[in-house]
Amino acid sequence: MSDLNRRLMTRKTDPGETLLESVAAPEPGEGEVVLALDRFSLTTNNITYAAYGDAIGYWRVFPTGRDDYGLMPVWGFADVVASRAEGIAVGARVFGYFPMADTLLVQAEKISKGGFADAAPWRKAVPDIYNRYVLCAADANYDAALENPEALFRPLFITSYTAVDFLREHDFFGAKQVVVSSASSKTAYGAAWCMAGDDVRLIALTGARNRAFVEGLGAYQAVYGYDEIERLPTGVPTLYLDLAGDPDLRRRVHARFGGDLTYDCLVGSTQGDAFPTDDPELVGPRPVFFFAATCLDAHRERGTLRAFYERFFADQRAFFERVVDPAAPWIRIVERQGLDEAAKVVRALADGVSDAAEGAVVRLVR
Ligand SMILES: NC(=O)c1ccc[n+]([C@@H]2O[C@H](COP(=O)([O-])OP(=O)(O)OC[C@H]3O[C@@H](n4cnc5c(N)ncnc54)[C@H](OP(=O)(O)O)[C@@H]3O)[C@@H](O)[C@H]2O)c1
């Protein structure tokens, strides 16, 4: 392996601007392992990590030693290329959270047959789930042939799934229709897939460029453009599942439904980069932020986490298979080679010009 490693940093004030630099390759100390990133996904979710880099602490997870550029986290698969930690063998494949860089040095702790965690103090900035590395060989749900859909959807589908669980537990807050913004996003149509059997009508909201894609999914019963809010069907108790996070759009949706709006579930912010403030112009319920980790904590406290994961993994696999079904795939997964290509994907995602029909997976060829 080269004694230089490349890393792709992101300008903190513009998530689309990147800077490639070379740094010395890490040497593991006692208890440390070196992970060589092989395959990672890029979606708007990663751009959101950067947009909330200071507010939520994502910039602190992989420090750069610079104020102007940070390492935007991504999800993917890596190989252990050096290990001085007992129980973690060179050659093992792992899934987890990484910087866009050739390698990551990890201070391994909580080592078990199933995986380990990074004990680096700066990683305490985020919940545990972001610091765990799953050993693929011990993961009964791992399938090498599904690494691409797994890299793309695994970080998102847990949110789609737990959000729908949460809404179902509350009987959809009495709603009979669910209006979903940024319906072309993977997190949104993952949720739509989960709600297919529920007694709610699913209405997609999307932009003109993604409309055909959303219609083609067949996951929603109706599709409306952002310019058609004032034509949305009313007179039915309605829930807003918000992936866009756009304050103007929220105001228009709330105004359209008035007293029929039973709940506003804020999941994403593809079109926003700030937490909602108490908006005096907003009619109806205040948006309530949904966070998957809270649902998982609730399962842990109730002792139902194992049962949850059994159900979740079976359903997640069915979803992956649906998404890449060769007979009628929902998206094309395109593999890009190298960090230079990753930089182009990041720019397009930040500018909102990437093709929803395409899922980007980056390979780092060594
Ligand atoms: N709360 C949580 O725990 C949690 C967990 C996972 C993801 N999320 C959030 O869910 C959202 C969706 O993420 P994803 O990875 O699923 O997205 P994705 O598949 O990459 O889809 C992104 C979609 O967002 C819209 N969009 C993206 N960039 C835009 C821009 N610059 N201007 C206008 N529209 C833009 C477009 O949809 P339309 O044209 O249809 O609007 C686009 O198709 C993100 O904000 C992410 O952070 C939240």
Short mmCIF file of N, CA, C and O and ligand atoms in Angstrom, two decimals, residues 42-46 48-49 130 155-156 159 181-189 205-210 214 226 243-244 266-271 289-293 348-356, ligand 1:
data_model
loop_
_atom_site.label_atom_id
_atom_site.label_comp_id
_atom_site.label_asym_id
_atom_site.label_seq_id
_atom_site.Cartn_x
_atom_site.Cartn_y
_atom_site.Cartn_z
N LEU A 42 -23.26 7.85 -2.14
CA LEU A 42 -23.45 9.30 -1.99
C LEU A 42 -24.89 9.64 -2.34
O LEU A 42 -25.36 9.33 -3.44
N THR A 43 -25.59 10.26 -1.38
CA THR A 43 -26.95 10.74 -1.61
C THR A 43 -27.09 12.10 -0.92
O THR A 43 -26.16 12.54 -0.22
N THR A 44 -28.24 12.69 -1.05
CA THR A 44 -28.46 13.99 -0.42
C THR A 44 -28.28 13.92 1.10
O THR A 44 -27.93 14.92 1.74
N ASN A 45 -28.53 12.75 1.67
CA ASN A 45 -28.33 12.58 3.11
C ASN A 45 -26.92 13.01 3.53
O ASN A 45 -26.74 13.65 4.56
N ASN A 46 -25.93 12.69 2.71
CA ASN A 46 -24.54 13.08 3.04
C ASN A 46 -24.38 14.60 2.99
O ASN A 46 -23.68 15.19 3.82
N THR A 48 -26.70 16.64 3.68
CA THR A 48 -27.34 17.13 4.90
C THR A 48 -26.39 17.00 6.09
O THR A 48 -26.36 17.88 6.96
N TYR A 49 -25.59 15.93 6.13
CA TYR A 49 -24.58 15.83 7.21
C TYR A 49 -23.68 17.07 7.19
O TYR A 49 -23.33 17.62 8.23
N TYR A 130 -23.43 5.56 14.85
CA TYR A 130 -22.51 6.06 13.81
C TYR A 130 -21.07 5.54 14.01
O TYR A 130 -20.23 5.73 13.14
N PRO A 155 -28.40 3.17 5.27
CA PRO A 155 -28.49 4.30 6.19
C PRO A 155 -29.82 5.04 6.12
O PRO A 155 -30.16 5.78 7.03
N LEU A 156 -30.55 4.86 5.02
CA LEU A 156 -31.80 5.60 4.81
C LEU A 156 -33.02 4.77 5.19
O LEU A 156 -33.99 5.29 5.76
N THR A 159 -34.47 4.76 8.63
CA THR A 159 -35.31 5.93 8.92
C THR A 159 -36.69 5.78 8.30
O THR A 159 -37.71 6.03 8.96
N SER A 181 -43.22 15.05 0.86
CA SER A 181 -42.42 15.96 0.04
C SER A 181 -41.08 15.34 -0.32
O SER A 181 -40.65 14.36 0.31
N SER A 182 -40.41 15.90 -1.33
CA SER A 182 -39.19 15.28 -1.91
C SER A 182 -39.43 13.78 -2.08
O SER A 182 -38.63 12.94 -1.67
N ALA A 183 -40.57 13.49 -2.74
CA ALA A 183 -41.01 12.09 -2.88
C ALA A 183 -40.05 11.25 -3.71
O ALA A 183 -40.09 10.03 -3.67
N SER A 184 -39.16 11.92 -4.47
CA SER A 184 -38.19 11.17 -5.28
C SER A 184 -36.98 10.73 -4.45
O SER A 184 -36.12 10.02 -4.96
N SER A 185 -36.90 11.18 -3.19
CA SER A 185 -35.72 10.79 -2.39
C SER A 185 -35.86 9.34 -1.92
O SER A 185 -36.97 8.83 -1.74
N LYS A 186 -34.72 8.72 -1.73
CA LYS A 186 -34.71 7.30 -1.35
C LYS A 186 -35.39 7.09 -0.01
O LYS A 186 -36.08 6.10 0.21
N THR A 187 -35.19 8.03 0.91
CA THR A 187 -35.82 7.90 2.23
C THR A 187 -37.35 7.99 2.08
O THR A 187 -38.08 7.25 2.75
N ALA A 188 -37.81 8.84 1.16
CA ALA A 188 -39.26 9.01 0.97
C ALA A 188 -39.87 7.76 0.35
O ALA A 188 -40.86 7.22 0.85
N TYR A 189 -39.29 7.26 -0.74
CA TYR A 189 -39.97 6.13 -1.37
C TYR A 189 -39.73 4.83 -0.61
O TYR A 189 -40.50 3.88 -0.76
N LEU A 205 -45.18 14.68 -3.49
CA LEU A 205 -44.88 16.05 -3.95
C LEU A 205 -43.44 16.03 -4.46
O LEU A 205 -42.53 15.54 -3.77
N THR A 206 -43.24 16.57 -5.66
CA THR A 206 -41.89 16.57 -6.21
C THR A 206 -41.71 17.72 -7.20
O THR A 206 -42.67 18.41 -7.54
N GLY A 207 -40.46 17.89 -7.64
CA GLY A 207 -40.18 18.94 -8.62
C GLY A 207 -40.39 18.42 -10.03
O GLY A 207 -40.50 17.21 -10.26
N ALA A 208 -40.42 19.37 -10.99
CA ALA A 208 -40.71 19.00 -12.38
C ALA A 208 -39.71 17.97 -12.91
O ALA A 208 -40.10 17.01 -13.59
N ARG A 209 -38.43 18.12 -12.56
CA ARG A 209 -37.43 17.23 -13.17
C ARG A 209 -37.52 15.80 -12.65
O ARG A 209 -37.07 14.87 -13.31
N ASN A 210 -38.11 15.60 -11.46
CA ASN A 210 -38.20 14.23 -10.92
C ASN A 210 -39.59 13.63 -11.02
O ASN A 210 -39.82 12.52 -10.55
N VAL A 214 -40.89 9.73 -10.24
CA VAL A 214 -41.79 9.40 -9.12
C VAL A 214 -43.03 8.67 -9.65
O VAL A 214 -43.47 7.67 -9.06
N TYR A 226 -44.56 20.81 -7.12
CA TYR A 226 -44.52 21.85 -6.09
C TYR A 226 -45.36 23.07 -6.49
O TYR A 226 -45.74 23.88 -5.66
N LEU A 243 -39.82 15.51 3.76
CA LEU A 243 -38.42 15.21 3.47
C LEU A 243 -37.71 16.44 2.93
O LEU A 243 -36.48 16.49 2.89
N ALA A 244 -38.48 17.44 2.48
CA ALA A 244 -37.88 18.61 1.85
C ALA A 244 -37.37 19.62 2.89
O ALA A 244 -36.33 20.26 2.68
N LEU A 266 -41.40 15.83 10.44
CA LEU A 266 -40.25 16.37 9.72
C LEU A 266 -39.10 15.36 9.76
O LEU A 266 -38.52 15.10 10.82
N VAL A 267 -38.78 14.80 8.59
CA VAL A 267 -37.74 13.76 8.54
C VAL A 267 -36.48 14.28 7.85
O VAL A 267 -35.37 13.95 8.25
N GLY A 268 -36.66 15.07 6.80
CA GLY A 268 -35.49 15.46 6.01
C GLY A 268 -35.46 16.94 5.70
O GLY A 268 -36.40 17.69 6.01
N SER A 269 -34.37 17.34 5.06
CA SER A 269 -34.23 18.75 4.68
C SER A 269 -33.44 18.84 3.39
O SER A 269 -32.39 19.46 3.34
N THR A 270 -33.97 18.18 2.34
CA THR A 270 -33.29 18.24 1.05
C THR A 270 -33.25 19.68 0.52
O THR A 270 -32.39 20.01 -0.27
N GLN A 271 -34.22 20.49 0.96
CA GLN A 271 -34.28 21.87 0.46
C GLN A 271 -34.18 22.89 1.58
O GLN A 271 -34.67 24.00 1.46
N PHE A 289 -39.70 16.92 14.66
CA PHE A 289 -38.58 16.26 14.03
C PHE A 289 -38.55 14.79 14.40
O PHE A 289 -38.72 14.43 15.56
N PHE A 290 -38.36 13.95 13.38
CA PHE A 290 -38.27 12.51 13.63
C PHE A 290 -36.82 12.05 13.52
O PHE A 290 -36.12 12.39 12.55
N PHE A 291 -36.38 11.25 14.47
CA PHE A 291 -35.00 10.75 14.47
C PHE A 291 -35.05 9.25 14.75
O PHE A 291 -35.58 8.81 15.79
N ALA A 292 -34.53 8.45 13.80
CA ALA A 292 -34.61 6.99 13.91
C ALA A 292 -33.99 6.50 15.22
O ALA A 292 -34.51 5.57 15.85
N ALA A 293 -32.88 7.13 15.61
CA ALA A 293 -32.16 6.65 16.81
C ALA A 293 -33.07 6.67 18.05
O ALA A 293 -32.95 5.79 18.91
N ALA A 348 -22.95 17.74 -7.81
CA ALA A 348 -24.29 17.61 -8.41
C ALA A 348 -25.36 17.45 -7.32
O ALA A 348 -26.44 18.04 -7.40
N LEU A 349 -25.05 16.68 -6.28
CA LEU A 349 -26.02 16.49 -5.19
C LEU A 349 -26.28 17.82 -4.48
O LEU A 349 -27.42 18.17 -4.18
N ALA A 350 -25.21 18.55 -4.21
CA ALA A 350 -25.36 19.82 -3.49
C ALA A 350 -26.15 20.83 -4.33
O ALA A 350 -26.89 21.65 -3.78
N ASP A 351 -25.99 20.74 -5.65
CA ASP A 351 -26.69 21.68 -6.53
C ASP A 351 -28.12 21.21 -6.85
O ASP A 351 -28.85 21.90 -7.55
N GLY A 352 -28.47 20.00 -6.39
CA GLY A 352 -29.82 19.48 -6.65
C GLY A 352 -30.04 19.15 -8.11
O GLY A 352 -31.16 19.24 -8.60
N VAL A 353 -28.98 18.74 -8.83
CA VAL A 353 -29.15 18.44 -10.26
C VAL A 353 -28.85 16.97 -10.57
O VAL A 353 -28.75 16.59 -11.72
N SER A 354 -28.75 16.12 -9.54
CA SER A 354 -28.49 14.71 -9.86
C SER A 354 -29.80 14.02 -10.25
O SER A 354 -30.88 14.49 -9.93
N ASP A 355 -29.64 12.93 -10.97
CA ASP A 355 -30.78 12.20 -11.52
C ASP A 355 -31.30 11.23 -10.47
O ASP A 355 -30.59 10.32 -10.03
N ALA A 356 -32.57 11.40 -10.08
CA ALA A 356 -33.14 10.54 -9.03
C ALA A 356 -33.15 9.07 -9.45
O ALA A 356 -33.16 8.18 -8.61
N1 LIG B 1 -34.21 12.24 10.23
C1 LIG B 1 -33.37 11.28 9.92
O1 LIG B 1 -33.00 10.48 10.81
C2 LIG B 1 -32.90 11.10 8.49
C3 LIG B 1 -32.30 9.91 8.12
C4 LIG B 1 -31.97 9.70 6.76
C5 LIG B 1 -32.19 10.71 5.83
N2 LIG B 1 -32.74 11.88 6.26
C6 LIG B 1 -32.94 12.99 5.32
O2 LIG B 1 -33.78 12.65 4.24
C7 LIG B 1 -33.49 13.53 3.14
C8 LIG B 1 -33.42 12.70 1.85
O3 LIG B 1 -32.17 12.06 1.76
P1 LIG B 1 -31.90 10.95 0.62
O4 LIG B 1 -30.48 10.58 0.77
O5 LIG B 1 -32.98 9.94 0.69
O6 LIG B 1 -32.08 11.83 -0.72
P2 LIG B 1 -31.87 11.41 -2.26
O7 LIG B 1 -32.29 10.03 -2.51
O8 LIG B 1 -30.50 11.82 -2.66
O9 LIG B 1 -32.96 12.35 -2.98
C9 LIG B 1 -32.82 13.74 -2.95
C10 LIG B 1 -34.06 14.46 -3.48
O10 LIG B 1 -34.15 15.71 -2.78
C11 LIG B 1 -34.53 16.77 -3.65
N3 LIG B 1 -33.35 17.66 -3.72
C12 LIG B 1 -32.08 17.31 -3.45
N4 LIG B 1 -31.26 18.37 -3.52
C13 LIG B 1 -32.00 19.42 -3.80
C14 LIG B 1 -31.71 20.79 -3.98
N5 LIG B 1 -30.47 21.29 -3.89
N6 LIG B 1 -32.72 21.60 -4.28
C15 LIG B 1 -33.96 21.10 -4.38
N7 LIG B 1 -34.29 19.80 -4.20
C16 LIG B 1 -33.31 18.96 -3.91
C17 LIG B 1 -34.90 16.09 -4.94
O11 LIG B 1 -36.24 15.61 -4.75
P3 LIG B 1 -37.60 16.32 -5.20
O12 LIG B 1 -37.39 16.89 -6.56
O13 LIG B 1 -38.57 15.18 -5.18
O14 LIG B 1 -37.87 17.36 -4.15
C18 LIG B 1 -33.98 14.87 -4.93
O15 LIG B 1 -34.42 13.82 -5.78
C19 LIG B 1 -32.17 14.24 3.49
O16 LIG B 1 -32.43 15.55 3.93
C20 LIG B 1 -31.64 13.40 4.63
O17 LIG B 1 -30.79 14.06 5.48
C21 LIG B 1 -33.10 12.09 7.57
#
